[in-house]
PDB file of C-alpha atoms in Angstrom:
ATOM      1  CA  MET A   1      13.726 -39.443 -10.914  1.00  0.00           C
ATOM      2  CA  LEU A   2      12.557 -36.385  -8.336  1.00  0.00           C
ATOM      3  CA  VAL A   3       9.588 -34.183  -9.172  1.00  0.00           C
ATOM      4  CA  ALA A   4       9.738 -31.352  -6.995  1.00  0.00           C
ATOM      5  CA  PRO A   5      10.327 -27.465  -6.272  1.00  0.00           C
ATOM      6  CA  LEU A   6      13.550 -28.025  -6.022  1.00  0.00           C
ATOM      7  CA  SER A   7      15.843 -25.350  -8.152  1.00  0.00           C
ATOM      8  CA  ILE A   8      19.132 -25.987 -10.013  1.00  0.00           C
ATOM      9  CA  ASN A   9      22.402 -25.042  -8.975  1.00  0.00           C
ATOM     10  CA  SER A  10      25.766 -26.321  -8.598  1.00  0.00           C
ATOM     11  CA  GLN A  11      25.831 -28.364  -5.586  1.00  0.00           C
ATOM     12  CA  ARG A  12      22.877 -30.423  -6.574  1.00  0.00           C
ATOM     13  CA  GLU A  13      24.381 -30.639 -10.283  1.00  0.00           C
ATOM     14  CA  GLU A  14      27.098 -32.490  -8.550  1.00  0.00           C
ATOM     15  CA  ALA A  15      24.911 -35.631  -6.831  1.00  0.00           C
ATOM     16  CA  VAL A  16      22.043 -35.495  -9.784  1.00  0.00           C
ATOM     17  CA  ASP A  17      21.263 -34.972 -13.373  1.00  0.00           C
ATOM     18  CA  PHE A  18      19.000 -31.927 -13.879  1.00  0.00           C
ATOM     19  CA  THR A  19      16.195 -31.668 -17.439  1.00  0.00           C
ATOM     20  CA  LYS A  20      15.754 -28.420 -18.595  1.00  0.00           C
ATOM     21  CA  PRO A  21      14.005 -26.381 -16.276  1.00  0.00           C
ATOM     22  CA  PHE A  22       9.865 -26.925 -16.022  1.00  0.00           C
ATOM     23  CA  MET A  23       9.419 -23.941 -14.232  1.00  0.00           C
ATOM     24  CA  THR A  24      11.855 -19.791 -13.896  1.00  0.00           C
ATOM     25  CA  ARG A  25      11.375 -19.000  -9.941  1.00  0.00           C
ATOM     26  CA  TYR A  26      12.470 -15.363  -8.589  1.00  0.00           C
ATOM     27  CA  ILE A  27      12.954 -14.798  -4.607  1.00  0.00           C
ATOM     28  CA  SER A  28      10.961 -12.292  -3.254  1.00  0.00           C
ATOM     29  CA  VAL A  29       9.526 -10.776   0.617  1.00  0.00           C
ATOM     30  CA  LEU A  30       6.284 -11.914   2.200  1.00  0.00           C
ATOM     31  CA  MET A  31       5.220  -9.728   4.892  1.00  0.00           C
ATOM     32  CA  ARG A  32       2.144  -9.066   6.583  1.00  0.00           C
ATOM     33  CA  VAL A  33      -0.769  -6.984   4.865  1.00  0.00           C
ATOM     34  CA  PRO A  34       0.027  -3.370   7.587  1.00  0.00           C
ATOM     35  CA  GLN A  35      -3.591  -3.203   9.473  1.00  0.00           C
ATOM     36  CA  SER A  36      -5.036  -0.295   8.438  1.00  0.00           C
ATOM     37  CA  GLU A  37      -6.241   1.925  11.245  1.00  0.00           C
ATOM     38  CA  GLN A  38     -10.252   3.298  11.587  1.00  0.00           C
ATOM     39  CA  SER A  39     -11.027   6.458  12.611  1.00  0.00           C
ATOM     40  CA  TYR A  40     -14.715   8.436  13.470  1.00  0.00           C
ATOM     41  CA  PHE A  41     -12.849  11.365  11.937  1.00  0.00           C
ATOM     42  CA  GLU A  42     -12.171  10.453   8.218  1.00  0.00           C
ATOM     43  CA  PHE A  43     -14.663  12.368   6.569  1.00  0.00           C
ATOM     44  CA  LEU A  44     -11.697  15.290   7.604  1.00  0.00           C
ATOM     45  CA  ASN A  45      -9.309  13.134   5.774  1.00  0.00           C
ATOM     46  CA  PRO A  46     -10.016  14.467   1.795  1.00  0.00           C
ATOM     47  CA  LEU A  47      -8.573  17.810   3.231  1.00  0.00           C
ATOM     48  CA  HIS A  48      -5.390  18.817   4.432  1.00  0.00           C
ATOM     49  CA  GLN A  49      -6.053  19.948   8.495  1.00  0.00           C
ATOM     50  CA  ASN A  50      -4.466  23.371   7.268  1.00  0.00           C
ATOM     51  CA  VAL A  51      -7.532  23.620   5.018  1.00  0.00           C
ATOM     52  CA  TRP A  52      -9.791  23.183   7.399  1.00  0.00           C
ATOM     53  CA  TYR A  53      -8.547  25.956   9.536  1.00  0.00           C
ATOM     54  CA  CYS A  54      -7.832  28.147   6.987  1.00  0.00           C
ATOM     55  CA  THR A  55     -11.602  27.653   6.062  1.00  0.00           C
ATOM     56  CA  PHE A  56     -13.238  27.829   9.954  1.00  0.00           C
ATOM     57  CA  GLY A  57     -10.554  31.377   9.870  1.00  0.00           C
ATOM     58  CA  ALA A  58     -12.390  32.475   6.598  1.00  0.00           C
ATOM     59  CA  PHE A  59     -15.677  31.617   7.504  1.00  0.00           C
ATOM     60  CA  ILE A  60     -15.261  33.981  11.504  1.00  0.00           C
ATOM     61  CA  VAL A  61     -13.929  36.664   9.189  1.00  0.00           C
ATOM     62  CA  VAL A  62     -16.653  36.814   6.312  1.00  0.00           C
ATOM     63  CA  SER A  63     -19.030  36.574   8.970  1.00  0.00           C
ATOM     64  CA  VAL A  64     -17.576  39.581  11.166  1.00  0.00           C
ATOM     65  CA  ILE A  65     -17.103  41.629   7.840  1.00  0.00           C
ATOM     66  CA  LEU A  66     -20.454  40.663   6.266  1.00  0.00           C
ATOM     67  CA  TYR A  67     -22.537  41.986   9.053  1.00  0.00           C
ATOM     68  CA  PHE A  68     -20.203  45.142   9.658  1.00  0.00           C
ATOM     69  CA  LEU A  69     -21.249  46.262   5.745  1.00  0.00           C
ATOM     70  CA  GLU A  70     -24.632  45.550   6.368  1.00  0.00           C
ATOM     71  CA  ARG A  71     -25.235  47.271   9.442  1.00  0.00           C
ATOM     72  CA  PHE A  72     -23.322  50.397   8.473  1.00  0.00           C
ATOM     73  CA  GLY A  73     -23.700  49.959   4.158  1.00  0.00           C
ATOM     74  CA  ILE A  74     -27.034  51.867   2.066  1.00  0.00           C
ATOM     75  CA  ARG A  75     -29.599  48.814   1.876  1.00  0.00           C
ATOM     76  CA  GLN A  76     -30.697  48.250  -1.746  1.00  0.00           C
ATOM     77  CA  ASN A  77     -34.458  47.503  -0.722  1.00  0.00           C
ATOM     78  CA  LYS A  78     -35.809  48.309   2.952  1.00  0.00           C
ATOM     79  CA  ASP A  79     -38.256  45.628   3.013  1.00  0.00           C
ATOM     80  CA  TYR A  80     -35.137  43.686   3.399  1.00  0.00           C
ATOM     81  CA  PRO A  81     -35.097  42.445   6.755  1.00  0.00           C
ATOM     82  CA  THR A  82     -31.626  43.431   8.653  1.00  0.00           C
ATOM     83  CA  ILE A  83     -28.949  41.188   8.927  1.00  0.00           C
ATOM     84  CA  SER A  84     -27.779  40.377  12.712  1.00  0.00           C
ATOM     85  CA  PHE A  85     -24.885  39.293  14.410  1.00  0.00           C
ATOM     86  CA  ARG A  86     -26.144  35.604  14.784  1.00  0.00           C
ATOM     87  CA  GLU A  87     -27.806  35.569  11.547  1.00  0.00           C
ATOM     88  CA  SER A  88     -24.540  37.055   9.873  1.00  0.00           C
ATOM     89  CA  PHE A  89     -23.019  33.850  10.697  1.00  0.00           C
ATOM     90  CA  TRP A  90     -25.798  31.414  10.412  1.00  0.00           C
ATOM     91  CA  PHE A  91     -26.048  32.692   6.335  1.00  0.00           C
ATOM     92  CA  VAL A  92     -22.352  32.809   5.317  1.00  0.00           C
ATOM     93  CA  PHE A  93     -21.885  29.052   7.311  1.00  0.00           C
ATOM     94  CA  GLY A  94     -25.597  27.993   5.133  1.00  0.00           C
ATOM     95  CA  SER A  95     -24.031  29.167   2.219  1.00  0.00           C
ATOM     96  CA  LEU A  96     -20.866  26.947   2.487  1.00  0.00           C
ATOM     97  CA  LEU A  97     -23.395  24.263   2.873  1.00  0.00           C
ATOM     98  CA  GLN A  98     -25.244  24.872   0.125  1.00  0.00           C
ATOM     99  CA  GLY A  99     -28.199  25.243   2.766  1.00  0.00           C
ATOM    100  CA  ASN A 100     -31.215  28.010   2.728  1.00  0.00           C
ATOM    101  CA  THR A 101     -31.266  30.963   5.340  1.00  0.00           C
ATOM    102  CA  ASP A 102     -34.225  33.228   6.310  1.00  0.00           C
ATOM    103  CA  SER A 103     -32.154  36.938   5.563  1.00  0.00           C
ATOM    104  CA  SER A 104     -29.906  37.433   3.028  1.00  0.00           C
ATOM    105  CA  PRO A 105     -27.574  41.181   2.172  1.00  0.00           C
ATOM    106  CA  SER A 106     -29.391  43.632   1.087  1.00  0.00           C
ATOM    107  CA  THR A 107     -26.064  46.233   0.650  1.00  0.00           C
ATOM    108  CA  LEU A 108     -23.633  46.319  -2.611  1.00  0.00           C
ATOM    109  CA  PRO A 109     -20.740  45.312  -0.667  1.00  0.00           C
ATOM    110  CA  GLY A 110     -22.802  42.646   1.152  1.00  0.00           C
ATOM    111  CA  ARG A 111     -23.936  41.035  -2.057  1.00  0.00           C
ATOM    112  CA  ILE A 112     -20.270  41.607  -3.194  1.00  0.00           C
ATOM    113  CA  LEU A 113     -18.844  39.705  -0.274  1.00  0.00           C
ATOM    114  CA  THR A 114     -21.311  36.834  -0.972  1.00  0.00           C
ATOM    115  CA  SER A 115     -20.709  36.342  -4.368  1.00  0.00           C
ATOM    116  CA  ALA A 116     -17.225  36.240  -3.872  1.00  0.00           C
ATOM    117  CA  TRP A 117     -17.532  33.447  -0.901  1.00  0.00           C
ATOM    118  CA  TRP A 118     -20.281  31.113  -2.755  1.00  0.00           C
ATOM    119  CA  PHE A 119     -17.503  30.951  -5.425  1.00  0.00           C
ATOM    120  CA  PHE A 120     -14.718  29.910  -2.746  1.00  0.00           C
ATOM    121  CA  ALA A 121     -17.291  27.595  -1.321  1.00  0.00           C
ATOM    122  CA  LEU A 122     -18.332  26.052  -5.130  1.00  0.00           C
ATOM    123  CA  ILE A 123     -14.627  24.862  -5.311  1.00  0.00           C
ATOM    124  CA  LEU A 124     -14.180  23.981  -1.949  1.00  0.00           C
ATOM    125  CA  ILE A 125     -17.298  21.642  -2.075  1.00  0.00           C
ATOM    126  CA  SER A 126     -16.011  20.042  -5.456  1.00  0.00           C
ATOM    127  CA  SER A 127     -12.658  19.491  -4.181  1.00  0.00           C
ATOM    128  CA  TYR A 128     -13.755  17.836  -1.065  1.00  0.00           C
ATOM    129  CA  THR A 129     -16.253  15.797  -2.772  1.00  0.00           C
ATOM    130  CA  ALA A 130     -13.536  14.623  -5.367  1.00  0.00           C
ATOM    131  CA  ASN A 131     -11.139  13.472  -2.669  1.00  0.00           C
ATOM    132  CA  LEU A 132     -13.884  11.865  -0.653  1.00  0.00           C
ATOM    133  CA  ALA A 133     -15.260   9.890  -3.577  1.00  0.00           C
ATOM    134  CA  ALA A 134     -11.228   8.679  -3.947  1.00  0.00           C
ATOM    135  CA  PHE A 135     -10.214   8.143   0.201  1.00  0.00           C
ATOM    136  CA  LEU A 136     -13.755   5.900  -0.020  1.00  0.00           C
ATOM    137  CA  THR A 137     -12.356   3.714  -3.068  1.00  0.00           C
ATOM    138  CA  VAL A 138      -8.976   3.799  -2.995  1.00  0.00           C
ATOM    139  CA  LYS A 139      -7.321   1.772  -0.199  1.00  0.00           C
ATOM    140  CA  LYS A 140      -4.684   3.201   1.509  1.00  0.00           C
ATOM    141  CA  ILE A 141      -2.093   1.024   2.910  1.00  0.00           C
ATOM    142  CA  ASN A 142       1.546   2.815   4.029  1.00  0.00           C
ATOM    143  CA  THR A 143       4.213   0.383   3.996  1.00  0.00           C
ATOM    144  CA  PRO A 144       7.224   0.093   5.764  1.00  0.00           C
ATOM    145  CA  ILE A 145       9.302  -1.708   3.588  1.00  0.00           C
ATOM    146  CA  LYS A 146       9.154  -0.837  -0.170  1.00  0.00           C
ATOM    147  CA  SER A 147      11.203  -2.938  -2.168  1.00  0.00           C
ATOM    148  CA  VAL A 148      13.550  -5.579  -0.425  1.00  0.00           C
ATOM    149  CA  THR A 149      16.563  -3.285  -0.383  1.00  0.00           C
ATOM    150  CA  ASP A 150      14.814  -1.116   2.408  1.00  0.00           C
ATOM    151  CA  LEU A 151      15.277  -4.762   5.049  1.00  0.00           C
ATOM    152  CA  ALA A 152      19.014  -3.945   4.828  1.00  0.00           C
ATOM    153  CA  SER A 153      18.909  -0.644   5.712  1.00  0.00           C
ATOM    154  CA  GLN A 154      16.736  -0.589   9.181  1.00  0.00           C
ATOM    155  CA  THR A 155      16.386  -3.422  12.347  1.00  0.00           C
ATOM    156  CA  LYS A 156      12.817  -2.623  13.562  1.00  0.00           C
ATOM    157  CA  ILE A 157      11.282  -5.908  11.187  1.00  0.00           C
ATOM    158  CA  LYS A 158      13.283  -9.332  11.128  1.00  0.00           C
ATOM    159  CA  TYR A 159      13.946 -11.335   7.977  1.00  0.00           C
ATOM    160  CA  GLY A 160      15.133 -15.104   7.654  1.00  0.00           C
ATOM    161  CA  THR A 161      14.432 -18.044   5.364  1.00  0.00           C
ATOM    162  CA  VAL A 162      14.731 -21.464   5.520  1.00  0.00           C
ATOM    163  CA  LYS A 163      17.305 -22.694   6.992  1.00  0.00           C
ATOM    164  CA  SER A 164      20.537 -25.194   4.710  1.00  0.00           C
ATOM    165  CA  SER A 165      17.599 -23.970   1.584  1.00  0.00           C
ATOM    166  CA  GLY A 166      19.173 -22.839  -1.588  1.00  0.00           C
ATOM    167  CA  ILE A 167      17.915 -19.145  -0.659  1.00  0.00           C
ATOM    168  CA  MET A 168      19.760 -19.471   2.177  1.00  0.00           C
ATOM    169  CA  PHE A 169      23.195 -20.587   0.240  1.00  0.00           C
ATOM    170  CA  PHE A 170      22.217 -17.637  -2.133  1.00  0.00           C
ATOM    171  CA  PHE A 171      22.988 -14.645   0.709  1.00  0.00           C
ATOM    172  CA  LYS A 172      25.999 -16.981   2.143  1.00  0.00           C
ATOM    173  CA  ASN A 173      27.682 -16.703  -0.969  1.00  0.00           C
ATOM    174  CA  THR A 174      26.694 -13.191  -2.855  1.00  0.00           C
ATOM    175  CA  ASN A 175      28.612 -10.632  -3.210  1.00  0.00           C
ATOM    176  CA  ILE A 176      26.010  -8.128  -3.529  1.00  0.00           C
ATOM    177  CA  GLU A 177      26.595  -5.994  -1.164  1.00  0.00           C
ATOM    178  CA  HIS A 178      23.245  -5.351   0.390  1.00  0.00           C
ATOM    179  CA  PHE A 179      22.295  -9.069   0.006  1.00  0.00           C
ATOM    180  CA  ALA A 180      25.994  -9.583   2.430  1.00  0.00           C
ATOM    181  CA  LYS A 181      24.769  -7.511   4.720  1.00  0.00           C
ATOM    182  CA  MET A 182      21.548  -9.341   5.027  1.00  0.00           C
ATOM    183  CA  TRP A 183      23.122 -12.228   5.494  1.00  0.00           C
ATOM    184  CA  THR A 184      25.237 -11.027   8.127  1.00  0.00           C
ATOM    185  CA  GLN A 185      22.091  -9.721  10.143  1.00  0.00           C
ATOM    186  CA  MET A 186      20.709 -13.343   9.707  1.00  0.00           C
ATOM    187  CA  SER A 187      23.251 -15.282  10.375  1.00  0.00           C
ATOM    188  CA  GLU A 188      25.277 -13.838  13.413  1.00  0.00           C
ATOM    189  CA  VAL A 189      23.549 -10.147  14.817  1.00  0.00           C
ATOM    190  CA  ASP A 190      20.019 -12.403  14.737  1.00  0.00           C
ATOM    191  CA  PRO A 191      20.296 -16.276  14.008  1.00  0.00           C
ATOM    192  CA  SER A 192      16.842 -17.082  15.688  1.00  0.00           C
ATOM    193  CA  SER A 193      15.367 -14.892  12.338  1.00  0.00           C
ATOM    194  CA  MET A 194      16.010 -18.658  10.739  1.00  0.00           C
ATOM    195  CA  VAL A 195      13.475 -21.087  10.499  1.00  0.00           C
ATOM    196  CA  ASP A 196      13.747 -24.911  10.151  1.00  0.00           C
ATOM    197  CA  ASP A 197      10.891 -25.258   7.753  1.00  0.00           C
ATOM    198  CA  THR A 198       8.685 -22.506   5.463  1.00  0.00           C
ATOM    199  CA  ASP A 199       5.125 -23.133   7.974  1.00  0.00           C
ATOM    200  CA  LYS A 200       7.325 -21.454  10.530  1.00  0.00           C
ATOM    201  CA  GLY A 201       8.357 -19.050   8.633  1.00  0.00           C
ATOM    202  CA  PHE A 202       4.772 -18.370   7.512  1.00  0.00           C
ATOM    203  CA  GLN A 203       3.684 -18.191  10.970  1.00  0.00           C
ATOM    204  CA  LYS A 204       6.292 -15.679  11.485  1.00  0.00           C
ATOM    205  CA  VAL A 205       5.028 -13.536   8.979  1.00  0.00           C
ATOM    206  CA  LYS A 206       1.453 -13.964  10.620  1.00  0.00           C
ATOM    207  CA  GLU A 207       2.701 -12.454  13.797  1.00  0.00           C
ATOM    208  CA  GLY A 208       4.014  -9.284  12.655  1.00  0.00           C
ATOM    209  CA  ASN A 209       7.044  -6.960  12.071  1.00  0.00           C
ATOM    210  CA  TYR A 210       9.288 -10.293  10.238  1.00  0.00           C
ATOM    211  CA  ALA A 211       9.751 -10.640   6.925  1.00  0.00           C
ATOM    212  CA  PHE A 212      10.519 -14.067   5.140  1.00  0.00           C
ATOM    213  CA  PHE A 213      12.734 -14.165   1.627  1.00  0.00           C
ATOM    214  CA  TRP A 214      11.051 -17.690   0.015  1.00  0.00           C
ATOM    215  CA  ASP A 215      10.193 -18.550  -3.477  1.00  0.00           C
ATOM    216  CA  THR A 216       7.902 -16.034  -5.555  1.00  0.00           C
ATOM    217  CA  THR A 217       5.988 -19.211  -6.681  1.00  0.00           C
ATOM    218  CA  VAL A 218       5.041 -19.760  -3.833  1.00  0.00           C
ATOM    219  CA  ASN A 219       4.780 -16.381  -1.694  1.00  0.00           C
ATOM    220  CA  LYS A 220       2.045 -15.485  -5.011  1.00  0.00           C
ATOM    221  CA  TYR A 221       0.326 -18.301  -4.040  1.00  0.00           C
ATOM    222  CA  LYS A 222       0.530 -17.592  -0.346  1.00  0.00           C
ATOM    223  CA  THR A 223      -1.213 -13.818  -1.255  1.00  0.00           C
ATOM    224  CA  ILE A 224      -3.866 -15.330  -3.369  1.00  0.00           C
ATOM    225  CA  GLU A 225      -4.736 -17.864  -0.247  1.00  0.00           C
ATOM    226  CA  ASP A 226      -4.447 -15.596   2.817  1.00  0.00           C
ATOM    227  CA  CYS A 227      -5.355 -11.762   2.810  1.00  0.00           C
ATOM    228  CA  GLN A 228      -2.859 -11.203   5.462  1.00  0.00           C
ATOM    229  CA  PHE A 229      -0.251 -11.616   3.257  1.00  0.00           C
ATOM    230  CA  MET A 230       1.535  -9.552   0.573  1.00  0.00           C
ATOM    231  CA  GLU A 231       4.440 -10.028  -1.614  1.00  0.00           C
ATOM    232  CA  ILE A 232       7.164  -7.259  -1.786  1.00  0.00           C
ATOM    233  CA  GLY A 233       9.811  -6.844  -4.808  1.00  0.00           C
ATOM    234  CA  PRO A 234      11.881  -6.268  -6.778  1.00  0.00           C
ATOM    235  CA  TYR A 235      12.110 -10.422  -7.972  1.00  0.00           C
ATOM    236  CA  PHE A 236      16.007 -11.759  -7.654  1.00  0.00           C
ATOM    237  CA  ASP A 237      17.921 -14.866  -8.494  1.00  0.00           C
ATOM    238  CA  PRO A 238      16.788 -16.198 -10.735  1.00  0.00           C
ATOM    239  CA  LYS A 239      17.017 -20.313 -11.239  1.00  0.00           C
ATOM    240  CA  GLY A 240      14.767 -23.044 -12.868  1.00  0.00           C
ATOM    241  CA  PHE A 241      13.081 -26.044 -11.327  1.00  0.00           C
ATOM    242  CA  GLY A 242      14.211 -29.064 -12.897  1.00  0.00           C
ATOM    243  CA  ILE A 243      13.168 -32.989 -12.730  1.00  0.00           C
ATOM    244  CA  GLY A 244      16.545 -34.750 -11.126  1.00  0.00           C
ATOM    245  CA  VAL A 245      17.275 -38.149 -12.136  1.00  0.00           C
ATOM    246  CA  PRO A 246      20.178 -40.471 -11.763  1.00  0.00           C
ATOM    247  CA  PRO A 247      23.852 -39.382 -13.008  1.00  0.00           C
ATOM    248  CA  GLY A 248      23.663 -40.640 -16.857  1.00  0.00           C
ATOM    249  CA  ALA A 249      20.051 -41.551 -17.006  1.00  0.00           C
ATOM    250  CA  ILE A 250      18.956 -42.153 -20.427  1.00  0.00           C
ATOM    251  CA  TYR A 251      15.516 -40.483 -20.097  1.00  0.00           C
ATOM    252  CA  ARG A 252      16.492 -37.246 -19.096  1.00  0.00           C
ATOM    253  CA  GLU A 253      16.672 -35.995 -22.987  1.00  0.00           C
ATOM    254  CA  ASP A 254      13.461 -37.774 -23.798  1.00  0.00           C
ATOM    255  CA  LEU A 255      11.844 -35.708 -20.038  1.00  0.00           C
ATOM    256  CA  SER A 256      13.944 -32.181 -21.658  1.00  0.00           C
ATOM    257  CA  MET A 257      11.714 -32.917 -24.945  1.00  0.00           C
ATOM    258  CA  ALA A 258       8.832 -33.195 -23.303  1.00  0.00           C
ATOM    259  CA  ILE A 259       9.193 -30.295 -20.906  1.00  0.00           C
ATOM    260  CA  LEU A 260      10.238 -28.061 -24.003  1.00  0.00           C
ATOM    261  CA  LYS A 261       6.901 -29.281 -26.074  1.00  0.00           C
ATOM    262  CA  LEU A 262       4.537 -28.166 -22.505  1.00  0.00           C
ATOM    263  CA  SER A 263       6.206 -24.871 -22.622  1.00  0.00           C
ATOM    264  CA  ASP A 264       5.800 -24.652 -26.678  1.00  0.00           C
ATOM    265  CA  THR A 265       1.955 -25.458 -26.677  1.00  0.00           C
ATOM    266  CA  GLY A 266       1.699 -23.682 -23.572  1.00  0.00           C
ATOM    267  CA  MET A 267       0.592 -26.187 -21.384  1.00  0.00           C
ATOM    268  CA  LEU A 268       3.079 -25.338 -18.530  1.00  0.00           C
ATOM    269  CA  HIS A 269       1.603 -21.938 -18.298  1.00  0.00           C
ATOM    270  CA  GLN A 270      -1.890 -22.922 -18.378  1.00  0.00           C
ATOM    271  CA  LEU A 271      -1.042 -25.748 -15.185  1.00  0.00           C
ATOM    272  CA  GLU A 272       0.748 -22.538 -13.301  1.00  0.00           C
ATOM    273  CA  ASN A 273      -2.423 -21.012 -13.223  1.00  0.00           C
ATOM    274  CA  LYS A 274      -4.547 -23.865 -12.194  1.00  0.00           C
TER     275      LYS A 274
END
């Protein structure tokens, strides 16, 4: 008998008999995880650059207005030191960063403006802190390919599968438009994208700019084993893995019953997880 990850299809059924499937496999795409760019200015990412420009502009405008309000306004307390032009900028900047300054507004318009600026700083700092925490805890990966069908509409990333495999014959015989378009790309436009075995396919994925079509059972294991790999869905072309026996073998039914019993008791699921 033949116990291997061989999917049951019509061509193989002509040569050997298969038992009931002991596992269902699909086809998915295996790709390399995009490399995230590192920058010394990542602390600016929580807010859009336009927000930073507007904040800087507001800082300049409020500082100038505060200086003129204090310069020409009626002071409430003569003992307070007068805010100079430089101290006005320092006071607004310190308020934004929740710091302390020596001088403070002494006129009523200056205090009203300062209260509004404090409220603005409270909202801005709270938003920045919340977004910064999200940026530090959630890793963003900008994947150029979101699904299998995206491969058919681009030419930058090459894709292929193993020659003379069941997956190759699926692409060759399918009538689905985008899969047929992929087969034309793999077989005629860029035949070098097809590989002789899975090891060469995994190696091409590691080299980058290559997507490898293979069984989900193998691809899922590869993503667990190696952090450089990631799996792209959705899954398609479901087929069962079965045990091959000679045509007319009398023990095929016994094997099928054993497989069904293992499935009913959950043993197959435990073996798959192991």
